[in-house]
Short mmCIF file of C-alpha atoms in Angstrom, two decimals:
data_model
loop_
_atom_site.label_atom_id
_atom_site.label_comp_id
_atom_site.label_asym_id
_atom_site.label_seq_id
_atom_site.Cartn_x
_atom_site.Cartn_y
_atom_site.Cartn_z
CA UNK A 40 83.65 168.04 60.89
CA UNK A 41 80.52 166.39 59.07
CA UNK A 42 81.24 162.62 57.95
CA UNK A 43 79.76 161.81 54.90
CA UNK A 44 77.23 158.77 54.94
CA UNK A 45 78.56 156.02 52.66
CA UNK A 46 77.10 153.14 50.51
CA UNK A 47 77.81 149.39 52.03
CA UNK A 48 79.77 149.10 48.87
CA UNK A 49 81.68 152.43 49.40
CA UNK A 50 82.44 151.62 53.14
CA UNK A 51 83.83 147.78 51.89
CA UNK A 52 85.89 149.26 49.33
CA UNK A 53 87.47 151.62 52.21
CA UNK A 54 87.97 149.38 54.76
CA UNK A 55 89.72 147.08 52.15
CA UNK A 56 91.71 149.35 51.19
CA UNK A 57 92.53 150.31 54.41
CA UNK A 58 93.20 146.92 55.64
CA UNK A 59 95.60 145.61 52.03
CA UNK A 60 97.39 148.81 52.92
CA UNK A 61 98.50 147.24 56.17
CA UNK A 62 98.77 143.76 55.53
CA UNK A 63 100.15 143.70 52.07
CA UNK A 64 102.03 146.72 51.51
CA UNK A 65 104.11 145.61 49.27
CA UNK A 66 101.01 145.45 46.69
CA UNK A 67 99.99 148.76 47.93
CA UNK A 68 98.53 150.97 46.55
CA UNK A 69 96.29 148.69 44.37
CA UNK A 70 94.40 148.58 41.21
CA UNK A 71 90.97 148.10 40.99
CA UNK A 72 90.97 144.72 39.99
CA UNK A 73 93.00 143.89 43.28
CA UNK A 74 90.36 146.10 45.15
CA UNK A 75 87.56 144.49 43.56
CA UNK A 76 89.38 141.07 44.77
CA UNK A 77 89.89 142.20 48.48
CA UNK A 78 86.22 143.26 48.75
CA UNK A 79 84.63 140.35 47.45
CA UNK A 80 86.78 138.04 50.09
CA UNK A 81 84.74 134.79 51.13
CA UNK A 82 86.68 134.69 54.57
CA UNK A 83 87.07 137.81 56.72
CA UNK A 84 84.16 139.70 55.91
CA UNK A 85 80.05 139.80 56.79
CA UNK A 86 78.27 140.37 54.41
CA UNK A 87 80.07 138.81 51.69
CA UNK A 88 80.00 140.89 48.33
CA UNK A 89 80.17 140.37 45.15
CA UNK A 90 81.41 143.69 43.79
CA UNK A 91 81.57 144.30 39.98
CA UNK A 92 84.64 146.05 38.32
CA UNK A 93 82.19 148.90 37.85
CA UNK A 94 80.41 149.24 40.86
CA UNK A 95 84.28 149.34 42.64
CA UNK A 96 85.45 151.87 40.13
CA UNK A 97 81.71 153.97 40.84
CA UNK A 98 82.70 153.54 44.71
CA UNK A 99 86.35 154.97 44.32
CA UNK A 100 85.41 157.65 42.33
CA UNK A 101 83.01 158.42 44.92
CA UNK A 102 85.38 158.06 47.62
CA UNK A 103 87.95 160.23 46.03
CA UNK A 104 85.78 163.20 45.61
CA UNK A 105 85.03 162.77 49.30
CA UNK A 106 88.57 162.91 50.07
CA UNK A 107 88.99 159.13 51.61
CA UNK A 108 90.98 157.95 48.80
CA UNK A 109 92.91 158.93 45.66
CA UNK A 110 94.25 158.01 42.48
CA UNK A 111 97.48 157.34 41.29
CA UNK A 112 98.72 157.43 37.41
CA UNK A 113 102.24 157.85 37.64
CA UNK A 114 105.05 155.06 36.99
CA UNK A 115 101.86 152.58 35.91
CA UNK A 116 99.72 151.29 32.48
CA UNK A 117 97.21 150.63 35.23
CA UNK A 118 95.82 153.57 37.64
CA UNK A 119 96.44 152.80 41.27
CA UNK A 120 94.43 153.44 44.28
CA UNK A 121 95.48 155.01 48.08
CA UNK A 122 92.68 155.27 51.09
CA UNK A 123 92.87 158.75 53.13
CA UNK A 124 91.04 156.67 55.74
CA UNK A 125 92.59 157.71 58.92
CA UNK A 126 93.60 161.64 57.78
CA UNK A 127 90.35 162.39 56.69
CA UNK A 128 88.63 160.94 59.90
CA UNK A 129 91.11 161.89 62.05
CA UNK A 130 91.59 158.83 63.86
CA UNK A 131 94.70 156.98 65.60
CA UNK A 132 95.82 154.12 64.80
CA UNK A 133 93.44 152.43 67.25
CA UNK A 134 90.33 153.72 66.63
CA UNK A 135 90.63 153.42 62.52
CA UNK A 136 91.45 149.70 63.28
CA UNK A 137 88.69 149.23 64.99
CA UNK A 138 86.38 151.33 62.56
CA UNK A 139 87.65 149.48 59.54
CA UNK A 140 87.03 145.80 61.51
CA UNK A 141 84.00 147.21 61.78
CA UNK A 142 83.05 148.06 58.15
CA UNK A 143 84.59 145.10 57.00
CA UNK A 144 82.98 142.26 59.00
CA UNK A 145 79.64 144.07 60.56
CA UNK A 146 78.93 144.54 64.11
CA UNK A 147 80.85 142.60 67.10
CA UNK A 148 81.69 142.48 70.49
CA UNK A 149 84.49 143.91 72.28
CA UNK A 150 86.17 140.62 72.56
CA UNK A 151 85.66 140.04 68.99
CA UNK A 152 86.77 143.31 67.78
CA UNK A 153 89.91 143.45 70.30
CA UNK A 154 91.38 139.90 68.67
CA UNK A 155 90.41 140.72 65.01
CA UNK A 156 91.72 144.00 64.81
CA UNK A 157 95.50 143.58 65.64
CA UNK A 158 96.26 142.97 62.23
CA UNK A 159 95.46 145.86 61.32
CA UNK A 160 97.48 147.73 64.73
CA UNK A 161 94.69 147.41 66.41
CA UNK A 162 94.30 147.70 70.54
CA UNK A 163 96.03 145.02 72.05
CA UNK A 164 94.91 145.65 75.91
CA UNK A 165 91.11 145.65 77.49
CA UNK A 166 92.25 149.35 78.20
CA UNK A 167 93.20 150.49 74.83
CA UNK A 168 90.39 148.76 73.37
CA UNK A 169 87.94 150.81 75.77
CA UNK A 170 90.24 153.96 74.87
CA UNK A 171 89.75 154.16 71.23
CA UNK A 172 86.14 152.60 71.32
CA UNK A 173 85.10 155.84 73.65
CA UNK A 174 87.26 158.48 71.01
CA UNK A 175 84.74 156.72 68.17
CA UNK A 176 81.71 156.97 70.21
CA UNK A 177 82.48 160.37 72.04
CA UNK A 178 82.54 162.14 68.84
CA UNK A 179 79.78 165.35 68.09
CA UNK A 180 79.05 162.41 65.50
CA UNK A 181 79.35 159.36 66.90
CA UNK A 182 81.15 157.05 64.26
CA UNK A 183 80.03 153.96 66.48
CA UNK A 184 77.23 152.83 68.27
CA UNK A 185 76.52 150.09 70.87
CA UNK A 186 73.81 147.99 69.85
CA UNK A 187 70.82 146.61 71.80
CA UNK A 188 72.18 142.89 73.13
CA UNK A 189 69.74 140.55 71.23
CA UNK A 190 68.10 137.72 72.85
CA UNK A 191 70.53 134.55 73.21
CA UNK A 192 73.43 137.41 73.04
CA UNK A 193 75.72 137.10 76.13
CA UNK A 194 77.84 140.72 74.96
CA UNK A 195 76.19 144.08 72.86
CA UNK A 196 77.48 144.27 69.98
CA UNK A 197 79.16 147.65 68.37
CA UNK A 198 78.75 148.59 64.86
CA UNK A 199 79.53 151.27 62.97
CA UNK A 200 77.31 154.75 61.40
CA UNK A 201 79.05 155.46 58.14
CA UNK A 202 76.32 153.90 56.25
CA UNK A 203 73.97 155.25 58.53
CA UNK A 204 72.08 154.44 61.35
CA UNK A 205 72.92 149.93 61.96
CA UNK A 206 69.76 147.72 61.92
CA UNK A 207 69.41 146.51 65.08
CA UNK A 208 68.05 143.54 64.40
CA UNK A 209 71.29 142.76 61.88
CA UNK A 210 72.01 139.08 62.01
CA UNK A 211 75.55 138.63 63.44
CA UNK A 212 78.89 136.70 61.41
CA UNK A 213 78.73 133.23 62.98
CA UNK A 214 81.58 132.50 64.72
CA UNK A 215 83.83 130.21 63.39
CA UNK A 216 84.16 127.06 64.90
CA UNK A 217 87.68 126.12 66.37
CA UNK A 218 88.40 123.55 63.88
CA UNK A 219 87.70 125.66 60.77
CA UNK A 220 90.38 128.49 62.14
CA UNK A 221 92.76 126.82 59.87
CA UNK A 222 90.68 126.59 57.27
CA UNK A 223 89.69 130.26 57.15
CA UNK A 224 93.42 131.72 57.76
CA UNK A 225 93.77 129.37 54.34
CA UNK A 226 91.08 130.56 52.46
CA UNK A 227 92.85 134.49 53.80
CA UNK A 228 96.10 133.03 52.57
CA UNK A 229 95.10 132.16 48.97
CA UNK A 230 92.40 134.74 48.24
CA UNK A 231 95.56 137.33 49.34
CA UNK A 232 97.42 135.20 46.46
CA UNK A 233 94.67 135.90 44.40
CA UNK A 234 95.10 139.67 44.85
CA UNK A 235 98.82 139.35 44.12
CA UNK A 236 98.50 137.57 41.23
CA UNK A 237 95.40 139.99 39.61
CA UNK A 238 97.40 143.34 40.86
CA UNK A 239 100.67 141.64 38.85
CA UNK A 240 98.29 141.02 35.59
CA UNK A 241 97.15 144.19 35.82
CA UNK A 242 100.21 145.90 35.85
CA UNK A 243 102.02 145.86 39.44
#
């Protein structure tokens, strides 16, 4: 099966679709407003984007005609989104948690990736988390790649290929300091508010 190659903007989109659809299902599926709310998130995500309505309505329509998403009209004023994520890729559970963590916060290490991605059902033991990282690199077209450990690096890094081939020179999230963990599961807290509250406005 060929994978498409996505925009960064297209692969956001996805992966925040993906993750809203597990963490806040009771706003799923979303509007693009919402969409355009969980992309541009200031905590949980490397880069940090900020999306127009238009340039998230250009990605879904993109998406959608490459099968990782569709569009809902029915029962709403406002046209709702769903992401096809782990059907079209045909990934488990594991590996799409993994693949999203990937899209949405840039390339990590293993110990990174294994303690972000339970939210979102991720691997929860060292073996599981070498499981689905081999079914995503194994692949005729490998959907993730271990990067070259950088100087003052103690693990690689993995990142993933949807948007191509990763710059291997790409300058890691910083990692958070233990004080600020509060203040970033906060900042999660109330921009997830903030999604509520635009996906209501708009017609949830």
């Amino acid at each position: 099966m060929d994978t498409p190659e996505l925009s960064p903007a297209e692969a956001r989109v996805l992966a925040s679709l993906f993750e809203k659809s597990i963490t806040t299902p009771n706003y799923y599926p979303m509007t693009v407003n919402a969409i355009m709310a969980a992309s541009n998130q200031k905590s949980s995500r490397f880069p940090v984007m900020s999306l127009s309505e238009g340039e998230v309505g250009k990605a879904l329509n993109t998406l959608a005609e490459l099968r990782f998403c569709s569009r809902e009209d029915l029962g709403s004023r406002v046209p709702k989104w769903r992401q096809n994520f782990k059907h079209r890729l045909l990934l488990k559970d594991h590996s799409a948690a993994l693949l999203a963590m990937l899209m949405l916060r840039g390339a990590q290490t293993r110990s990174e990736l294994r303690s972000r991605a339970e939210t979102l059902r991720g691997p929860t033991t060292s073996e599981q988390l070498d499981e689905a990282v081999e079914f995503l690199a194994d692949r005729s077209q490998p959907l993730i790649v271990t990067l070259p450990r950088q100087p003052g690096q103690k693990e690689a890094r993995l990142a993933h290929t949807l948007c191509g081939e990763p710059d291997v020179t790409e300058v890691a999230a910083p990692a958070p300091a233990r004080s600020s963990t509060s203040r970033d599961e906060l900042l999660a807290r109330i921009e997830s508010l903030e999604a509520r509250v635009q996906a209501l406005e708009s017609g949830d």
